[in-house]
Amino acid sequence: MKKSYTSIGHISCVLMLTVAGTSFQAQVQRSSDTISRKSIAEASVLRKKTDTLSPSNKPPSEKVSNIEEVVLNAGYYKVKDKERTGSIAKVSSKDIENQPVANVLSAIQGRVSGVNIIQNSGVPGGGFDIQIRGKNSLRREGNDPMYIVDGVVISSENPSRYSSSIMPYSSISPLNSINPNDIENIEILKDADATAIYGSRGANGVVLITTKKGKKGKTQFSVNSSYALSSAASKMKMMNTAEYVRMRKEAYANDGITAYPATAYDINGIWNQSRYTDWQKVLIGNTAEAISTQISISGGSEGTSFLVSGSHQEQTTVFPASFRYKTNNITSNISHQSKDRKFTANISNLISFQTNNMLNQEITNKSLFLSPNAPALYSPNGSINWENNTFDNPIAPFVSTYSNDNKQFTSNINMGYEVYKGISVKLNGGVNYRAFEEYSLLPHTMYNPSYGLTSASSSALRNRRQYFSYIIEPQINWKHDFGDHQFDVLAGGTFQQDSGYQSQNQGYGFESNALIHNIGAAKTKIITEAGSEYRYAALFGRINYQYKNKYILNVTGRRDGSSRFGPQKRFANFGAVGAAWLFSNENILRESRWLSFGKFRGSIGTTGNDKIGDYQYLDTYTISGTGYGGITALNPSRLYNPLFSWEKTEKLEAAVELGFLKDRINLSAAWYRNRSSNQLVGIPLPGTTGFSSIQANLPATVENKGFELDINAYPIKSSKFKWNTSFNISIPTSKLVSFPGLEGSTYANQYVLGYPVSIVKVYQYEGIDPVTGLYRFKDFNGDGKITSLDDNQVIERIGVRYFGGLQNQLQYKSWTFSFLLQFVKQRNWNYHNYMPTPGTMNNQPVELLDVWSADNQGGTYMPYTSGADTQKTTLQTLFKNSTAAIDDASFIRLKNIQLSYRLKPESSIIKDVLIYFQGQNLLTWTNYFGLDPEFVLTGFLPPLKTYSFGIQLNF
């Protein structure tokens, strides 16, 4: 479906006008919790025993006893939402629970401003690309945020080596191990004030995940089960057999070939020219199934509470085979508080078992390229059909095997004790263990028999990676009020150690494929093993000062030490200053009827990045594949450089938060700027050195800045009917600010000063020559040839212009209905960049029927070629890398829809029952030319459309 993008602005305007003009009484919902900011601030003042209010300062009489303040997790401390000086976004469990997703990142797409999330693949168990306020590092792996689950740091490093053929960048998300239904809250820290306390690990933002805890009271038992059906969200309209055959014959005619070659099976009489197969339907058109079951028990006394939960999930794929992804999770939590409330302890555990068997080669591209009259997949006897060795069967890779087994264990203990009034000590500790193993078995039978391959060409690959990390963080906190002055001081330290071990076994050539599961039976074996150790230590502190509940100053600092740098560069200082003014608490505004809350806040500070890998500063050696005189040889693999150090990101933010009409409408607007320098990349070296590059700090600076707007409102709130609506939009910009010596470096054709680092340089497409019908491109250097890099001069800004979401929730008695619209304005590569030369033995979209000819001189595409015309083949290559291959990839997507009904049966056993329906990725409005506008690499399976039905029983 296609729709104009002016609807985004229209929706926003209608939303704001409707909210502003409504006469219904309402109360704003902020961060998914109900608050009344003005009342809270005044109630806080009333609770102070030391305060003396003058008659002019007395708050208006309002009920505050039932008001709940929103408290945000800032990592090492908690802060009331109204008192925070930093940028912290919160997503609560009610926004993500019961969604038909295996990874929580999919559930929060479009819900948080400043956080752009892209799903890399529709294959179960895949990964996500998450950018919090843009890309700060020139290295792809240097842009991952910091993940913390219940106080334990979770490594974002990808363990896979052999899944790249099915998952872009072999991406496997570290959050796959967490059941979204086990999550209580997600807080995302964005600016310097919020992230600087994490020092070198906060440059790309911090994702804090808090799992659910038990609550005191009667023991409760819950069963939650759902069933989901998924399918490809979109397809391309390809040529049918008649159109395809006409294209192929016309291509040979254009090339002056009258006798079709023996390999042109589709039109030389070998294959049936009347047969038609919709390969998208056959190869990626199946319906995937998913089942999810979760059982939990919770309860507790006044001092101790507990929760234990176990879940099982299974997902199949849309491919025509029995591939399956399974996860089994066990989570537990126990919390204790002493009778005098001085001692607290909390222990959380997460155990996850994941298994995934996928096809070894992606076939989504084959569903687009395969000739519509190609033979059937199976022979009459049920074996793979090779059609007399004329057909490269797309399901042949199914005889190969890819599988991975992923085990993860995370445990956290958090203890605190109030040693004196206002002084408390705390100890946070945890461990994270991950064991990942994958196999890739490639028998020779997956290839066309005409190649003449035997089992000697079969191969078996195994990769094993183990990771163990522990963290210890002692802390001391002092809080005290001196009349109108409030102090909150925190000091602590961090010690973290990571140990990793990886082994890769590769076997090539087997006497029989029956032995392929035993790499020891291979004729050629390559075994590599490596271990690594990473140590990190830090001291951190925070001073928070408040005056009269109106003026807030927050200062954070951290000194970090990392073993990833040389002895003289291991330590660095990071810090930030944040400030806020609650101007709605000023006397002149206390009685305001239209302004219920107002706050200005801002922050400035520096964070860092040491995501460079271990031992990068050392000169290292690898074992040579060939020996010398019977002696094992070593090859130098890296040059010594003890001088490179941290990437540093300077962050600046200014924001305003407003509440109107007794918090009927809540608005937050923020402007930010991040500048990242000392880029940790490989600096090119002359070939005479024997090395292509040396790891060092590149003197380049990348700037990300932008504007974020969040609006949250309750247009209607009554005893029977409630309507909550929220809208967010982010407008990011990025550019390379400085790069000394760029013009003379090997990066000259990759980056341009003043432009984003995501730009690409392409040829300027100038349409079709009206005389010859061939593609034309601008000749920048005037040499009459469009083949050199001198003509590759047009700068295209690939990436997002703005993105956001519109969410609505309506509740009537026991019914709840909600939906989320996600929108993205962007430019990216379209299908032209990926498609094969029109006229060759590959199917094409129906748009390719509009070809130039003497009778159709307004045609979009040049005349077909079978591949024999080298000029057209060259022009097609230029076309694929020209401005014609980059287009508007914007979209509006009905990301999520939910309808639920809660009933309370007259039973002493069942407390209540929740019946729900969920939909994911249901509709997409776009003008994009391609399979799906949300993608990383074209040719991979895009995100799926899912319908889910479930029931939850609470006892």
mmCIF file with all atom_site columns, N, CA, C and O in Angstrom, residues 48 50-51 480-486 546 548:
data_model
loop_
_atom_site.group_PDB
_atom_site.id
_atom_site.type_symbol
_atom_site.label_atom_id
_atom_site.label_alt_id
_atom_site.label_comp_id
_atom_site.label_asym_id
_atom_site.label_entity_id
_atom_site.label_seq_id
_atom_site.pdbx_PDB_ins_code
_atom_site.Cartn_x
_atom_site.Cartn_y
_atom_site.Cartn_z
_atom_site.occupancy
_atom_site.B_iso_or_equiv
_atom_site.pdbx_formal_charge
_atom_site.auth_seq_id
_atom_site.auth_comp_id
_atom_site.auth_asym_id
_atom_site.auth_atom_id
_atom_site.pdbx_PDB_model_num
ATOM 1  N N  . LYS A 1 48  ? 8.246  17.788 54.663 1.00 0.00 ? 48  LYS A N  1
ATOM 2  C CA . LYS A 1 48  ? 9.447  18.223 55.356 1.00 0.00 ? 48  LYS A CA 1
ATOM 3  C C  . LYS A 1 48  ? 9.087  18.769 56.738 1.00 0.00 ? 48  LYS A C  1
ATOM 4  O O  . LYS A 1 48  ? 8.359  19.744 56.844 1.00 0.00 ? 48  LYS A O  1
ATOM 5  N N  . THR A 1 50  ? 11.100 20.233 58.747 1.00 0.00 ? 50  THR A N  1
ATOM 6  C CA . THR A 1 50  ? 11.889 21.423 59.060 1.00 0.00 ? 50  THR A CA 1
ATOM 7  C C  . THR A 1 50  ? 11.418 22.652 58.326 1.00 0.00 ? 50  THR A C  1
ATOM 8  O O  . THR A 1 50  ? 11.935 23.740 58.548 1.00 0.00 ? 50  THR A O  1
ATOM 9  N N  . ASP A 1 51  ? 10.465 22.497 57.387 1.00 0.00 ? 51  ASP A N  1
ATOM 10 C CA . ASP A 1 51  ? 10.028 23.635 56.589 1.00 0.00 ? 51  ASP A CA 1
ATOM 11 C C  . ASP A 1 51  ? 8.978  24.452 57.341 1.00 0.00 ? 51  ASP A C  1
ATOM 12 O O  . ASP A 1 51  ? 8.125  23.906 58.048 1.00 0.00 ? 51  ASP A O  1
ATOM 13 N N  . HIS A 1 480 ? 21.228 14.450 53.181 1.00 0.00 ? 480 HIS A N  1
ATOM 14 C CA . HIS A 1 480 ? 20.933 15.306 54.318 1.00 0.00 ? 480 HIS A CA 1
ATOM 15 C C  . HIS A 1 480 ? 20.273 16.585 53.843 1.00 0.00 ? 480 HIS A C  1
ATOM 16 O O  . HIS A 1 480 ? 20.571 17.089 52.765 1.00 0.00 ? 480 HIS A O  1
ATOM 17 N N  . ASP A 1 481 ? 19.372 17.092 54.679 1.00 0.00 ? 481 ASP A N  1
ATOM 18 C CA . ASP A 1 481 ? 18.695 18.352 54.398 1.00 0.00 ? 481 ASP A CA 1
ATOM 19 C C  . ASP A 1 481 ? 19.129 19.394 55.421 1.00 0.00 ? 481 ASP A C  1
ATOM 20 O O  . ASP A 1 481 ? 19.158 19.119 56.638 1.00 0.00 ? 481 ASP A O  1
ATOM 21 N N  . PHE A 1 482 ? 19.489 20.571 54.947 1.00 0.00 ? 482 PHE A N  1
ATOM 22 C CA . PHE A 1 482 ? 19.787 21.711 55.789 1.00 0.00 ? 482 PHE A CA 1
ATOM 23 C C  . PHE A 1 482 ? 18.756 22.795 55.483 1.00 0.00 ? 482 PHE A C  1
ATOM 24 O O  . PHE A 1 482 ? 18.999 23.688 54.680 1.00 0.00 ? 482 PHE A O  1
ATOM 25 N N  . GLY A 1 483 ? 17.591 22.683 56.065 1.00 0.00 ? 483 GLY A N  1
ATOM 26 C CA . GLY A 1 483 ? 16.546 23.647 55.770 1.00 0.00 ? 483 GLY A CA 1
ATOM 27 C C  . GLY A 1 483 ? 16.101 23.530 54.326 1.00 0.00 ? 483 GLY A C  1
ATOM 28 O O  . GLY A 1 483 ? 15.558 22.506 53.903 1.00 0.00 ? 483 GLY A O  1
ATOM 29 N N  . ASP A 1 484 ? 16.341 24.593 53.573 1.00 0.00 ? 484 ASP A N  1
ATOM 30 C CA . ASP A 1 484 ? 15.958 24.592 52.163 1.00 0.00 ? 484 ASP A CA 1
ATOM 31 C C  . ASP A 1 484 ? 16.977 23.891 51.273 1.00 0.00 ? 484 ASP A C  1
ATOM 32 O O  . ASP A 1 484 ? 16.772 23.791 50.064 1.00 0.00 ? 484 ASP A O  1
ATOM 33 N N  . HIS A 1 485 ? 18.082 23.452 51.859 1.00 0.00 ? 485 HIS A N  1
ATOM 34 C CA . HIS A 1 485 ? 19.173 22.854 51.085 1.00 0.00 ? 485 HIS A CA 1
ATOM 35 C C  . HIS A 1 485 ? 19.155 21.338 51.263 1.00 0.00 ? 485 HIS A C  1
ATOM 36 O O  . HIS A 1 485 ? 19.102 20.832 52.381 1.00 0.00 ? 485 HIS A O  1
ATOM 37 N N  . GLN A 1 486 ? 19.216 20.633 50.152 1.00 0.00 ? 486 GLN A N  1
ATOM 38 C CA . GLN A 1 486 ? 19.227 19.175 50.177 1.00 0.00 ? 486 GLN A CA 1
ATOM 39 C C  . GLN A 1 486 ? 20.457 18.659 49.447 1.00 0.00 ? 486 GLN A C  1
ATOM 40 O O  . GLN A 1 486 ? 20.756 19.108 48.328 1.00 0.00 ? 486 GLN A O  1
ATOM 41 N N  . GLN A 1 546 ? 19.932 20.410 45.868 1.00 0.00 ? 546 GLN A N  1
ATOM 42 C CA . GLN A 1 546 ? 18.647 21.047 45.578 1.00 0.00 ? 546 GLN A CA 1
ATOM 43 C C  . GLN A 1 546 ? 18.410 22.194 46.564 1.00 0.00 ? 546 GLN A C  1
ATOM 44 O O  . GLN A 1 546 ? 18.742 22.086 47.753 1.00 0.00 ? 546 GLN A O  1
ATOM 45 N N  . LYS A 1 548 ? 15.290 24.605 47.776 1.00 0.00 ? 548 LYS A N  1
ATOM 46 C CA . LYS A 1 548 ? 13.871 24.932 47.829 1.00 0.00 ? 548 LYS A CA 1
ATOM 47 C C  . LYS A 1 548 ? 13.042 24.167 46.784 1.00 0.00 ? 548 LYS A C  1
ATOM 48 O O  . LYS A 1 548 ? 12.033 24.663 46.312 1.00 0.00 ? 548 LYS A O  1
#
